[in-house]
Short mmCIF file of C-alpha atoms in Angstrom, two decimals:
data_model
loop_
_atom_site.label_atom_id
_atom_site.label_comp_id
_atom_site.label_asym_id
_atom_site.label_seq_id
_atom_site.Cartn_x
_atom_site.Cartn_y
_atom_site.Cartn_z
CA UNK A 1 -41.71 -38.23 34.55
CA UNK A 2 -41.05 -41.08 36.78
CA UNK A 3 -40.17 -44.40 34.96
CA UNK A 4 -41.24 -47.61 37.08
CA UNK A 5 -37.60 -48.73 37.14
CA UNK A 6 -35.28 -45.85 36.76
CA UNK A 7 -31.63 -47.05 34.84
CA UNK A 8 -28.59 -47.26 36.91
CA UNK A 9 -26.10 -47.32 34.39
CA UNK A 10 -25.29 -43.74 34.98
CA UNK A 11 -24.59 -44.80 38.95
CA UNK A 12 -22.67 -47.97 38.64
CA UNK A 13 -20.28 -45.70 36.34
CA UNK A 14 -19.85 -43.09 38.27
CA UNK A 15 -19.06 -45.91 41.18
CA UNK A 16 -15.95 -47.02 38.56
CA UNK A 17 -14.66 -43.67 37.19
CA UNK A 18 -14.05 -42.51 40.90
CA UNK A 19 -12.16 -45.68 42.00
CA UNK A 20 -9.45 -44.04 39.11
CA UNK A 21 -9.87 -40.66 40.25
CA UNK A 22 -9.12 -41.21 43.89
CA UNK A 23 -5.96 -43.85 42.92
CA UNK A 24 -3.26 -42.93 44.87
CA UNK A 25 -0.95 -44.17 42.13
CA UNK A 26 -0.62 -44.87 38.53
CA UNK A 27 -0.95 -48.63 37.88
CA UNK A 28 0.45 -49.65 34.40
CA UNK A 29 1.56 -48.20 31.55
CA UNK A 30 -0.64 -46.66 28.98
CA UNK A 31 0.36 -48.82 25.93
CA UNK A 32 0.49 -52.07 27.53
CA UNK A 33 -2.87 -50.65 29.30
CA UNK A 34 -4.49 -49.67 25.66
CA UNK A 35 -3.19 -53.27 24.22
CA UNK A 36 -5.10 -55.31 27.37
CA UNK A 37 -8.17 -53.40 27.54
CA UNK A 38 -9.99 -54.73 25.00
CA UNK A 39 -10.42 -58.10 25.91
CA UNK A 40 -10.52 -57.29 29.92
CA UNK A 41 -13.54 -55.48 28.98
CA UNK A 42 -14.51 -58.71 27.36
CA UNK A 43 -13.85 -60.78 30.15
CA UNK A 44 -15.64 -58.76 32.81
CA UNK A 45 -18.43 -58.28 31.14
CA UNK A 46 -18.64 -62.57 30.59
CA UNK A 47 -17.65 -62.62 34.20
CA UNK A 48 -20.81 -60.61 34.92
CA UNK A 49 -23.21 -61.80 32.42
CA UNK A 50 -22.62 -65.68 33.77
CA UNK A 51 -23.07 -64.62 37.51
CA UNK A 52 -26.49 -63.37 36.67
CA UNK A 53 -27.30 -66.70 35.24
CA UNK A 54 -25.90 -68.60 37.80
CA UNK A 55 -27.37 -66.04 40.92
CA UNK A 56 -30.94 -66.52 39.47
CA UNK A 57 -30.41 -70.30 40.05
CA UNK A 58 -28.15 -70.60 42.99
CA UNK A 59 -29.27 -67.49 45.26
CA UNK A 60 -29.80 -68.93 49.05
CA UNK A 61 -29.74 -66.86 52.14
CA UNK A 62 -25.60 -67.70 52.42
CA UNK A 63 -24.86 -66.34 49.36
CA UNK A 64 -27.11 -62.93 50.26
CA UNK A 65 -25.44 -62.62 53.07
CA UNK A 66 -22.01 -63.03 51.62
CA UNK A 67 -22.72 -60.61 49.14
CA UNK A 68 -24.23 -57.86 51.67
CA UNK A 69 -21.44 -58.71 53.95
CA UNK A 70 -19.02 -58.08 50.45
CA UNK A 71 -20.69 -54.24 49.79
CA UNK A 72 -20.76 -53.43 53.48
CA UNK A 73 -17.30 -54.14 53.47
CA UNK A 74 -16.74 -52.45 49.68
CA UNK A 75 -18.50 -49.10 51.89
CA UNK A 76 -15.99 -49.09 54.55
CA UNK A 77 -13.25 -49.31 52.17
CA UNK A 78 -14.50 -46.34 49.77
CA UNK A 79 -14.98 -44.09 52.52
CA UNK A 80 -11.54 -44.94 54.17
CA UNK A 81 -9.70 -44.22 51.02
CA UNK A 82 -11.92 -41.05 50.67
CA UNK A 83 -10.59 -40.13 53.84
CA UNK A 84 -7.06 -40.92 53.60
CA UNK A 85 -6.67 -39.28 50.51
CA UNK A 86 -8.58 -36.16 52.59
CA UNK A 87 -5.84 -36.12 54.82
CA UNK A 88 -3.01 -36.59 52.98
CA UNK A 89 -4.18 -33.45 50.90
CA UNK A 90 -5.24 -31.72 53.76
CA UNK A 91 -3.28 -33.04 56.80
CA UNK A 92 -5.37 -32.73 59.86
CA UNK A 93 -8.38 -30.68 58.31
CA UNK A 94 -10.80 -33.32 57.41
CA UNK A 95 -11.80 -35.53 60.59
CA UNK A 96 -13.11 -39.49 59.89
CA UNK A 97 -16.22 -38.73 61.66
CA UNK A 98 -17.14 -36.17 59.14
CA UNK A 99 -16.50 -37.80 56.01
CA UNK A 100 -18.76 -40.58 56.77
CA UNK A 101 -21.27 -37.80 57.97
CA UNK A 102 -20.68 -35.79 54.56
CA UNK A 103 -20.74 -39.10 52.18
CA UNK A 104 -23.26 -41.42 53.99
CA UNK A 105 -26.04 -38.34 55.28
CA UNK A 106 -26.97 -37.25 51.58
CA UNK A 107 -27.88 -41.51 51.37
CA UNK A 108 -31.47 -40.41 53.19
CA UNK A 109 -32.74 -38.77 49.73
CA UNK A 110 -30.97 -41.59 47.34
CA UNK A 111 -33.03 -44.48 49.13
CA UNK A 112 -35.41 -43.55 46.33
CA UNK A 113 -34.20 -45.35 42.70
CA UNK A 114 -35.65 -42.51 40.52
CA UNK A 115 -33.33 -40.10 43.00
CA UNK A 116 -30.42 -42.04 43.29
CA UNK A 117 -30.15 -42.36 39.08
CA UNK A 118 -30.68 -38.54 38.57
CA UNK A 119 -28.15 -37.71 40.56
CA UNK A 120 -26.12 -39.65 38.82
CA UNK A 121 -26.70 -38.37 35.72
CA UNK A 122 -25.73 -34.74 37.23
CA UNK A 123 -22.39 -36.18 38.89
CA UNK A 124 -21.29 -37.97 36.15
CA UNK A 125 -21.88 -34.89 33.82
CA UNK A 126 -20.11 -32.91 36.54
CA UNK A 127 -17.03 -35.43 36.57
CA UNK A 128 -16.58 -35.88 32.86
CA UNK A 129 -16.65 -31.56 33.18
CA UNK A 130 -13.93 -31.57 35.93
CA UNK A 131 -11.88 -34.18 33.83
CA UNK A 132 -12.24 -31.97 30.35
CA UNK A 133 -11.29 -28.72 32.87
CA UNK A 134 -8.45 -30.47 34.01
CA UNK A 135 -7.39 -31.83 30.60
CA UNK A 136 -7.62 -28.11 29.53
CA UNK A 137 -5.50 -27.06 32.27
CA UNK A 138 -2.67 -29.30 31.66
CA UNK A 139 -2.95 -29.19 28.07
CA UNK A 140 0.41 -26.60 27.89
CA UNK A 141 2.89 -29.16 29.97
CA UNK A 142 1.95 -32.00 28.14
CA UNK A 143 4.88 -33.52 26.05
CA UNK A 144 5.27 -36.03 23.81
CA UNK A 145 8.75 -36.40 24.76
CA UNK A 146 7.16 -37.72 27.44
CA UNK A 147 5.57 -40.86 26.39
CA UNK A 148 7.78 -43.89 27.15
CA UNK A 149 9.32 -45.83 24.01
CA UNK A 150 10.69 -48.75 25.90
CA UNK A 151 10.11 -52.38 24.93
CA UNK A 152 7.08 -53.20 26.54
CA UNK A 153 7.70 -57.09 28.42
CA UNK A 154 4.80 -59.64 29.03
CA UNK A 155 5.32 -58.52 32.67
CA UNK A 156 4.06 -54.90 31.81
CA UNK A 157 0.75 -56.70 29.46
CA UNK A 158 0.44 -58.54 32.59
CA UNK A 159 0.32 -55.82 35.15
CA UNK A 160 -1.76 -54.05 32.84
CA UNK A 161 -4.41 -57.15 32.63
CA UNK A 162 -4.07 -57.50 36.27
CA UNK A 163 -5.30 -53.70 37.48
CA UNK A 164 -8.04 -53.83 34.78
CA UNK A 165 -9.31 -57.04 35.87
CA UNK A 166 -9.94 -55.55 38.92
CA UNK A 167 -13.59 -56.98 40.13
CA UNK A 168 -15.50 -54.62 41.65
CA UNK A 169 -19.01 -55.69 43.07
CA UNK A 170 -20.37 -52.88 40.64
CA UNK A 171 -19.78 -55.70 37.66
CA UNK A 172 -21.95 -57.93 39.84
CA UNK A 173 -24.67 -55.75 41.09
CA UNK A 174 -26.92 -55.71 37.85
CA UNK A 175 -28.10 -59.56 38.41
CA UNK A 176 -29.62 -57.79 41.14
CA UNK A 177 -32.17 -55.70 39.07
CA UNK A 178 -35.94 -56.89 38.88
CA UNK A 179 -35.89 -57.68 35.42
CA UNK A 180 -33.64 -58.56 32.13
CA UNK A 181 -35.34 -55.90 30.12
CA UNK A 182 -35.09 -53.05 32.18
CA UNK A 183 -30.90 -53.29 32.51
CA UNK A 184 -30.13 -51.82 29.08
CA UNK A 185 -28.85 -54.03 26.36
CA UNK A 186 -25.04 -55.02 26.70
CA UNK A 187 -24.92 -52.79 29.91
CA UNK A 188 -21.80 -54.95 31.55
CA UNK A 189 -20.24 -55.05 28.20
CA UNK A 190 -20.59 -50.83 27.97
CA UNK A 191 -19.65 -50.20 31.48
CA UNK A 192 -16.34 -52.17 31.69
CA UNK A 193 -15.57 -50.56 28.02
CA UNK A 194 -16.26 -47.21 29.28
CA UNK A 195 -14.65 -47.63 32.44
CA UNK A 196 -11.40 -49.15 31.11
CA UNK A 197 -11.55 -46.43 28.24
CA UNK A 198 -11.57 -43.68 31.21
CA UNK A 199 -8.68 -45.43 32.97
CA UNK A 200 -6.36 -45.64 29.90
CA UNK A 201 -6.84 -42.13 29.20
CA UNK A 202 -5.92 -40.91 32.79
CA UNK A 203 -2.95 -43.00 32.65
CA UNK A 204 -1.82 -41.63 29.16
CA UNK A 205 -2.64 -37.88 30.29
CA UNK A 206 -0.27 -38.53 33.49
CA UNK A 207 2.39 -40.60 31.19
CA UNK A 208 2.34 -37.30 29.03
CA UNK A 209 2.60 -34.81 32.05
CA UNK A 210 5.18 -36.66 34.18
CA UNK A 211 7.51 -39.18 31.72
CA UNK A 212 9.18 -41.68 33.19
CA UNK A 213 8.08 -40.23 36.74
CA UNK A 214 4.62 -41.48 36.84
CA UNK A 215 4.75 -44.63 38.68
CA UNK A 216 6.33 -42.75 41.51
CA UNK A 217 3.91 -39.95 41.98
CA UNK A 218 1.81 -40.30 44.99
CA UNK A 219 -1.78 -39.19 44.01
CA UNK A 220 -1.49 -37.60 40.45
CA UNK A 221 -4.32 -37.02 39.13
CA UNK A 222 -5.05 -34.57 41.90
CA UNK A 223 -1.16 -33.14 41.81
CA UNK A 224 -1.24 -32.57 38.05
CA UNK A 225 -4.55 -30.55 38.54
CA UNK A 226 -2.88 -28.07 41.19
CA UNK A 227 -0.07 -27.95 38.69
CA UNK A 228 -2.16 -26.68 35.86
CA UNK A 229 -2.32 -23.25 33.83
CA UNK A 230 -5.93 -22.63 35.58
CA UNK A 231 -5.78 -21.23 39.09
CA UNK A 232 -9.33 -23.33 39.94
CA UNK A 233 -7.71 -26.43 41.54
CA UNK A 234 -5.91 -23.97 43.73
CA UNK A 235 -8.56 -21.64 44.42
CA UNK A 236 -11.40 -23.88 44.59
CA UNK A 237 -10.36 -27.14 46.05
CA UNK A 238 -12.73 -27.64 48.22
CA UNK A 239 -15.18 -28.10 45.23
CA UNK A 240 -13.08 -30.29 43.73
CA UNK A 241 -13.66 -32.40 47.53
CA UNK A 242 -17.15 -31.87 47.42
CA UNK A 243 -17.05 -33.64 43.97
CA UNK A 244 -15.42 -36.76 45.51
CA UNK A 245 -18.17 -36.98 48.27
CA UNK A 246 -20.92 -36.42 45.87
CA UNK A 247 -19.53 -40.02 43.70
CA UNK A 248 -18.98 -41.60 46.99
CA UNK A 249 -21.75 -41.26 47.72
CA UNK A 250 -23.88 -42.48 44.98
CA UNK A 251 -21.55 -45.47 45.46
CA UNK A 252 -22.69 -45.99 49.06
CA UNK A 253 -26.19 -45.69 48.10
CA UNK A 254 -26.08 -48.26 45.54
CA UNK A 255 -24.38 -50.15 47.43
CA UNK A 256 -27.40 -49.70 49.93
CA UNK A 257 -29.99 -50.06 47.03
CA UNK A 258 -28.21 -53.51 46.98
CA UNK A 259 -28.24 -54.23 50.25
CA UNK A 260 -31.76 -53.69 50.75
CA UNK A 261 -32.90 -55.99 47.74
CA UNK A 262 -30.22 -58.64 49.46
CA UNK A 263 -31.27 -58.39 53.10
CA UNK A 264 -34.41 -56.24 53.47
CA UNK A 265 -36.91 -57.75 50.76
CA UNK A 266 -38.59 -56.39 47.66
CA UNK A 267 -41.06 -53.97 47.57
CA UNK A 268 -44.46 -54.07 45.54
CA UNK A 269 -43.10 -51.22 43.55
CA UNK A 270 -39.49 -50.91 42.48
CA UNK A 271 -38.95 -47.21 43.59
CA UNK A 272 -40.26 -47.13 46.55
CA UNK A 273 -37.88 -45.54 49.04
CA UNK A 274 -36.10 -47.80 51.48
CA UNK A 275 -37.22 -47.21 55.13
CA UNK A 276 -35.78 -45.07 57.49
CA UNK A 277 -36.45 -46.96 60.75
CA UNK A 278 -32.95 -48.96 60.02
CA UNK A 279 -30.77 -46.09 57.92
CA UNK A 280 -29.48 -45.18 62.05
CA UNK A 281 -27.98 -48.73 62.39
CA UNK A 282 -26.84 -48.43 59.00
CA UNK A 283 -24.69 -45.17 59.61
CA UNK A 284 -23.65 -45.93 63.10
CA UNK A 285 -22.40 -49.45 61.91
CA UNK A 286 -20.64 -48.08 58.80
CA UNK A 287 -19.02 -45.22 61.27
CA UNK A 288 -18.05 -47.80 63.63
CA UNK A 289 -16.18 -50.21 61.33
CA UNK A 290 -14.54 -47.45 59.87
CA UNK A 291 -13.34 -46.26 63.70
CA UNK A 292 -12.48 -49.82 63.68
CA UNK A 293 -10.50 -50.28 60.77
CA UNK A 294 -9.00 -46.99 60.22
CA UNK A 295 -5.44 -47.59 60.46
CA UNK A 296 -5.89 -50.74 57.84
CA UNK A 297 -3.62 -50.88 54.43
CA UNK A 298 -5.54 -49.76 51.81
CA UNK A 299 -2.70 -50.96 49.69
CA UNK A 300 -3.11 -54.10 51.27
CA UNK A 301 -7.47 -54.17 51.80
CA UNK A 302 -8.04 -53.11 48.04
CA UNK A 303 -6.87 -56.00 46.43
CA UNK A 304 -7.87 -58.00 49.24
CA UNK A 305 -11.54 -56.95 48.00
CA UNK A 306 -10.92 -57.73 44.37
CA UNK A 307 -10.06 -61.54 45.38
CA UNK A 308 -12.70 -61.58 48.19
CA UNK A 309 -14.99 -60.79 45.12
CA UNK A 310 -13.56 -63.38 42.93
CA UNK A 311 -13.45 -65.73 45.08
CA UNK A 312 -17.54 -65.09 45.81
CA UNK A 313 -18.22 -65.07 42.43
CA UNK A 314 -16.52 -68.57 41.56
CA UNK A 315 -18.50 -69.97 44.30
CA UNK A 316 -21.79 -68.36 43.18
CA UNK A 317 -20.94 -70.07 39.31
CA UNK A 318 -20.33 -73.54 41.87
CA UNK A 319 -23.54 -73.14 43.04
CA UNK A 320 -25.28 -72.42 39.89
CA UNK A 321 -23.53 -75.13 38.20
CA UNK A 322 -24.91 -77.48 40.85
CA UNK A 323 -28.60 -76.19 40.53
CA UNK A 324 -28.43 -76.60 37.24
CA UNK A 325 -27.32 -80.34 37.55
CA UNK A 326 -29.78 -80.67 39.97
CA UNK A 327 -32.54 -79.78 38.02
CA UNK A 328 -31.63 -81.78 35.25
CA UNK A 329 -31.35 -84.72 37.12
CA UNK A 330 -34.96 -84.12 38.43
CA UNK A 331 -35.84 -84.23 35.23
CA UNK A 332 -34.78 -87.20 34.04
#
């Protein structure tokens, strides 16, 4: 049955767990990782939880259009990673054109809410199945000898802090929804723990599979799969890619889920499907700025996002701040 308001939990987490999957490199080290995560989790859930107070009082058409202008950028990025990582894997195979065609075509049937959150219950049950295959496969060439005994340094806690406070507009996208009660209880709070639980453990699993070689190995998650007892990440890899463009794209339709409550209005009922008379400019602007910014540094763009985000968010907590003082002073 059709709830009113479908949850999205299940798709703003699939949106995280892929940003570790399709890493091109490890970040930190597990211990200093496990050590930091608890209160990163802490601090993005606060981060979120505030800019929902402070975007209920402070939202103005600049700020919307910041923040659509934010996840239209986010979309580019995603699918430009999705494709570089494509063609590092399989060099030449895998054209730009048809990523965004594979990732941004299936959008049509997620405009609906009620679509977009079943199907990411069945990719995020499909991912957590490809990680527990994988674990399986690598389970004989993992070594303890492996795990690095080193003194960690306050610069290894700190690159550590620094990857997991990563701000990704997922953490900001819930003070979107059309009502408190229908987010979940402690949802930012569970989705930063569960996402920063997920990218501990893939950094441990690699730490145990490569030693003191992980920071140097370029895509490993996908390179420890092919190296596996289990012949399916040789056989089958282009499941494994269909995987990737199935969570892409339940990121780029929340994304778009967004942008139409930013930009396009609300509806009279919350899962009504978003219209198709503007989903053509939507693809042919996405493909263009991709065409556009194909040869850009992902290296370079990603964290580029994560302060481009910040930097939004400490402006929307400005403006709140001021509404509030504004009000009060009415008041008086």
């Amino acid at each position: 049955m059709k709830r009113e308001c479908p949850s999205l939990f299940a798709a703003l987490l699939v949106s995280l767990l892929v940003n570790v999957l399709l890493r091109s490199q490890t970040a930190y080290r597990p211990r200093a990782g496990l050590a930091a995560a608890p209160l990163c989790a802490l601090l993005l859930a606060a981060v979120g939880w505030l800019f929902a107070r402070c975007w209920r009082l402070a939202c103005d058409p600049v700020l919307r259009l910041l923040f659509g202008t934010l996840l239209v950028f986010s979309s580019v990025l995603e699918l430009l990673r999705l494709w570089q990582l494509a063609d590092r894997l399989y060099p030449g195979a895998i054209t730009l054109t048809s990523v965004c065609l594979l990732a941004v075509l299936p959008v049509v049937y997620l405009r609906r809410v009620s679509a977009l959150s079943q199907t990411a219950r069945a990719v995020l049950c499909l991912l957590v199945a490809a990680t527990a295959v994988m674990l399986i496969s690598v389970l004989p060439r993992l070594r303890i000898t492996n795990l690095q005994y080193t003194d960690l340094t306050c610069a290894d806690f700190l690159t550590a802090a620094k990857d997991q406070l990563t701000l990704y507009p997922e953490y900001l996208l819930p003070a979107l929804w059309p009502a408190q009660d229908k987010r979940g209880r402690h949802t930012l709070l569970r989705l930063a723990g569960y996402a920063l639980a997920f990218d501990v453990s893939i950094h441990l699993l690699l730490e145990l599979f490569y030693g003191a070689a992980m920071p140097l190995r370029a895509d490993p998650v996908h390179a420890a799969a092919r190296c596996g007892a289990l012949s399916i990440f040789n056989r089958l890899e282009w499941l494994q890619f269909i995987l990737w463009v199935m969570a892409v794209t339940v990121k780029l339709a929340l994304y778009l889920y967004a942008l139409v409550r930013l930009l396009g209005g609300r509806s009279k009922t919350e899962d009504s499907a978003a219209g198709l008379d503007r989903f053509p400019v939507y693809l042919g602007g996405i493909w263009l700025l991709c065409a556009v910014l194909r040869k850009i540094d992902l290296d370079t763009a990603l964290p580029l996002r994560s302060a481009l985000t910040w930097g939004f968010v400490l402006l929307t907590w400005i403006g709140g701040g001021a509404a509030c003082l504004y009000r009060s002073i009415r008041r008086c």
